[in-house]
PDB file of C-alpha atoms in Angstrom:
ATOM      1  CA  GLN A   1     190.038 -29.268 -64.748  1.00 84.00           C
ATOM      2  CA  VAL A   2     193.370 -27.829 -63.715  1.00 89.00           C
ATOM      3  CA  GLN A   3     196.514 -29.643 -62.804  1.00 94.00           C
ATOM      4  CA  LEU A   4     199.397 -28.090 -60.964  1.00 95.00           C
ATOM      5  CA  VAL A   5     202.933 -29.566 -60.878  1.00 96.00           C
ATOM      6  CA  GLU A   6     205.562 -28.269 -58.600  1.00 97.00           C
ATOM      7  CA  SER A   7     209.292 -28.587 -58.701  1.00 96.00           C
ATOM      8  CA  GLY A   8     212.436 -27.044 -57.362  1.00 96.00           C
ATOM      9  CA  GLY A   9     212.414 -28.155 -53.724  1.00 97.00           C
ATOM     10  CA  GLY A  10     215.517 -29.580 -51.967  1.00 97.00           C
ATOM     11  CA  LEU A  11     218.067 -29.120 -49.336  1.00 98.00           C
ATOM     12  CA  VAL A  12     219.859 -25.799 -48.826  1.00 98.00           C
ATOM     13  CA  GLN A  13     222.052 -24.307 -46.182  1.00 98.00           C
ATOM     14  CA  ALA A  14     220.820 -21.292 -44.181  1.00 98.00           C
ATOM     15  CA  GLY A  15     221.383 -18.173 -46.074  1.00 98.00           C
ATOM     16  CA  GLY A  16     221.100 -19.939 -49.427  1.00 98.00           C
ATOM     17  CA  SER A  17     218.528 -19.545 -52.142  1.00 98.00           C
ATOM     18  CA  LEU A  18     216.059 -21.721 -53.860  1.00 98.00           C
ATOM     19  CA  ILE A  19     213.565 -21.302 -56.732  1.00 98.00           C
ATOM     20  CA  LEU A  20     210.239 -23.237 -56.791  1.00 98.00           C
ATOM     21  CA  SER A  21     208.093 -23.471 -59.888  1.00 98.00           C
ATOM     22  CA  CYS A  22     204.447 -24.411 -60.322  1.00 96.00           C
ATOM     23  CA  THR A  23     203.180 -25.102 -63.825  1.00 95.00           C
ATOM     24  CA  ALA A  24     199.546 -25.342 -64.593  1.00 94.00           C
ATOM     25  CA  SER A  25     197.896 -27.495 -67.372  1.00 93.00           C
ATOM     26  CA  GLY A  26     194.276 -28.143 -68.404  1.00 90.00           C
ATOM     27  CA  ARG A  27     191.728 -25.379 -68.304  1.00 82.00           C
ATOM     28  CA  THR A  28     193.188 -21.989 -69.151  1.00 77.00           C
ATOM     29  CA  PHE A  29     193.324 -19.474 -66.292  1.00 75.00           C
ATOM     30  CA  SER A  30     195.533 -16.517 -65.186  1.00 79.00           C
ATOM     31  CA  THR A  31     198.598 -17.154 -63.235  1.00 82.00           C
ATOM     32  CA  GLY A  32     197.282 -14.573 -60.965  1.00 84.00           C
ATOM     33  CA  ALA A  33     194.980 -17.254 -59.532  1.00 86.00           C
ATOM     34  CA  MET A  34     197.914 -19.146 -58.003  1.00 90.00           C
ATOM     35  CA  GLY A  35     199.466 -18.611 -54.624  1.00 94.00           C
ATOM     36  CA  TRP A  36     201.869 -20.354 -52.394  1.00 97.00           C
ATOM     37  CA  LEU A  37     201.301 -22.065 -49.089  1.00 97.00           C
ATOM     38  CA  ARG A  38     203.510 -24.118 -46.754  1.00 98.00           C
ATOM     39  CA  GLN A  39     203.199 -26.481 -43.918  1.00 98.00           C
ATOM     40  CA  ALA A  40     205.862 -27.400 -41.415  1.00 97.00           C
ATOM     41  CA  PRO A  41     205.573 -30.498 -39.137  1.00 91.00           C
ATOM     42  CA  GLY A  42     203.314 -29.812 -36.233  1.00 93.00           C
ATOM     43  CA  LYS A  43     202.267 -26.403 -37.601  1.00 95.00           C
ATOM     44  CA  GLU A  44     199.263 -25.164 -39.387  1.00 96.00           C
ATOM     45  CA  ARG A  45     199.299 -24.511 -43.073  1.00 96.00           C
ATOM     46  CA  GLU A  46     200.452 -20.915 -43.812  1.00 96.00           C
ATOM     47  CA  LEU A  47     199.696 -18.666 -46.659  1.00 95.00           C
ATOM     48  CA  VAL A  48     203.057 -17.534 -48.007  1.00 97.00           C
ATOM     49  CA  VAL A  49     202.132 -15.598 -51.141  1.00 96.00           C
ATOM     50  CA  GLY A  50     198.636 -14.734 -52.094  1.00 93.00           C
ATOM     51  CA  PRO A  51     196.982 -14.805 -55.482  1.00 90.00           C
ATOM     52  CA  LYS A  52     196.950 -11.646 -57.491  1.00 87.00           C
ATOM     53  CA  TRP A  53     194.019 -11.437 -59.908  1.00 79.00           C
ATOM     54  CA  SER A  54     194.388  -7.887 -60.882  1.00 75.00           C
ATOM     55  CA  GLY A  55     196.103  -4.671 -59.681  1.00 74.00           C
ATOM     56  CA  GLY A  56     197.280  -4.040 -56.211  1.00 79.00           C
ATOM     57  CA  ASN A  57     200.210  -5.530 -54.410  1.00 86.00           C
ATOM     58  CA  THR A  58     200.892  -9.173 -53.874  1.00 90.00           C
ATOM     59  CA  TYR A  59     200.337 -10.392 -50.342  1.00 93.00           C
ATOM     60  CA  TYR A  60     203.412 -11.842 -48.631  1.00 96.00           C
ATOM     61  CA  ALA A  61     203.467 -13.286 -45.132  1.00 97.00           C
ATOM     62  CA  VAL A  62     205.316 -11.162 -42.734  1.00 97.00           C
ATOM     63  CA  SER A  63     207.854 -13.829 -42.100  1.00 97.00           C
ATOM     64  CA  VAL A  64     209.013 -13.939 -45.695  1.00 98.00           C
ATOM     65  CA  LYS A  65     208.734 -10.256 -46.699  1.00 97.00           C
ATOM     66  CA  GLY A  66     211.998  -8.965 -48.257  1.00 97.00           C
ATOM     67  CA  ARG A  67     213.260 -12.508 -48.754  1.00 98.00           C
ATOM     68  CA  PHE A  68     210.760 -14.264 -51.045  1.00 98.00           C
ATOM     69  CA  THR A  69     209.624 -12.948 -54.372  1.00 97.00           C
ATOM     70  CA  VAL A  70     206.943 -14.261 -56.659  1.00 95.00           C
ATOM     71  CA  SER A  71     206.987 -13.923 -60.480  1.00 94.00           C
ATOM     72  CA  ARG A  72     204.390 -15.060 -63.006  1.00 91.00           C
ATOM     73  CA  ASP A  73     204.793 -16.101 -66.597  1.00 93.00           C
ATOM     74  CA  ASN A  74     201.355 -16.417 -68.047  1.00 89.00           C
ATOM     75  CA  THR A  75     202.726 -17.594 -71.402  1.00 91.00           C
ATOM     76  CA  LYS A  76     204.344 -20.637 -69.685  1.00 94.00           C
ATOM     77  CA  ARG A  77     201.465 -20.867 -67.200  1.00 92.00           C
ATOM     78  CA  THR A  78     204.098 -20.951 -64.506  1.00 94.00           C
ATOM     79  CA  VAL A  79     204.505 -19.190 -61.208  1.00 95.00           C
ATOM     80  CA  TYR A  80     207.927 -19.049 -59.597  1.00 97.00           C
ATOM     81  CA  LEU A  81     208.863 -18.512 -55.988  1.00 98.00           C
ATOM     82  CA  GLN A  82     212.321 -17.045 -55.518  1.00 98.00           C
ATOM     83  CA  MET A  83     213.405 -17.726 -51.920  1.00 98.00           C
ATOM     84  CA  ASN A  84     216.471 -15.881 -50.667  1.00 98.00           C
ATOM     85  CA  SER A  85     218.284 -15.789 -47.271  1.00 98.00           C
ATOM     86  CA  LEU A  86     216.560 -18.963 -46.297  1.00 98.00           C
ATOM     87  CA  LYS A  87     216.259 -19.791 -42.635  1.00 98.00           C
ATOM     88  CA  PRO A  88     215.781 -23.105 -40.867  1.00 97.00           C
ATOM     89  CA  GLU A  89     212.279 -22.072 -39.946  1.00 96.00           C
ATOM     90  CA  ASP A  90     211.449 -21.872 -43.670  1.00 98.00           C
ATOM     91  CA  THR A  91     211.632 -25.695 -43.697  1.00 98.00           C
ATOM     92  CA  ALA A  92     208.259 -26.999 -44.819  1.00 98.00           C
ATOM     93  CA  VAL A  93     206.396 -28.666 -47.617  1.00 98.00           C
ATOM     94  CA  TYR A  94     205.476 -25.923 -50.084  1.00 98.00           C
ATOM     95  CA  TYR A  95     202.276 -26.060 -52.133  1.00 98.00           C
ATOM     96  CA  CYS A  96     201.087 -24.044 -54.962  1.00 97.00           C
ATOM     97  CA  ALA A  97     197.377 -23.607 -55.138  1.00 96.00           C
ATOM     98  CA  ALA A  98     194.824 -21.952 -57.363  1.00 92.00           C
ATOM     99  CA  GLN A  99     191.555 -20.274 -56.672  1.00 88.00           C
ATOM    100  CA  GLY A 100     188.590 -21.173 -58.734  1.00 83.00           C
ATOM    101  CA  GLY A 101     187.864 -17.500 -59.209  1.00 81.00           C
ATOM    102  CA  PRO A 102     188.381 -14.152 -57.529  1.00 79.00           C
ATOM    103  CA  TYR A 103     187.779 -14.212 -53.813  1.00 82.00           C
ATOM    104  CA  SER A 104     187.052 -17.988 -53.876  1.00 86.00           C
ATOM    105  CA  ASN A 105     188.624 -20.848 -51.983  1.00 89.00           C
ATOM    106  CA  TYR A 106     191.601 -22.818 -53.233  1.00 92.00           C
ATOM    107  CA  VAL A 107     190.274 -25.586 -55.362  1.00 92.00           C
ATOM    108  CA  TYR A 108     193.403 -26.784 -57.235  1.00 93.00           C
ATOM    109  CA  TRP A 109     196.580 -27.935 -55.430  1.00 96.00           C
ATOM    110  CA  GLY A 110     200.033 -29.008 -56.432  1.00 97.00           C
ATOM    111  CA  GLN A 111     201.549 -32.199 -55.093  1.00 97.00           C
ATOM    112  CA  GLY A 112     203.859 -30.298 -52.676  1.00 97.00           C
ATOM    113  CA  THR A 113     207.625 -29.994 -52.714  1.00 97.00           C
ATOM    114  CA  GLN A 114     209.851 -30.337 -49.636  1.00 98.00           C
ATOM    115  CA  VAL A 115     212.135 -27.465 -48.789  1.00 98.00           C
ATOM    116  CA  THR A 116     214.696 -28.177 -46.077  1.00 98.00           C
ATOM    117  CA  VAL A 117     217.055 -25.526 -44.708  1.00 98.00           C
ATOM    118  CA  SER A 118     219.913 -26.684 -42.630  1.00 97.00           C
ATOM    119  CA  SER A 119     221.579 -24.609 -39.955  1.00 92.00           C
TER     120      SER A 119
END
């Protein structure tokens, strides 16, 4: 079993920055299994940053490219999402989630953390 705990959400003004973190406990697995998704009111859940099991480039949604950056610390079993130049449309509940294995579905989820960007 894997547990994911998120933190770092809050209220920020447009143009500001915020860092989210997601720490895993339980069964050991690579931080590459974890990605970030978000869901805004009335909108479908969106993949923001994809998992990165090995090699290649990390997937970023077009809407966040150049503004969001993910980093992974496998020793701390933590994934960070650095969010810069935040826009009101970034307002959403952000979830970290982990795949059960390469190319699998997301099977472990964080509790979600609210990010609100004011105009």
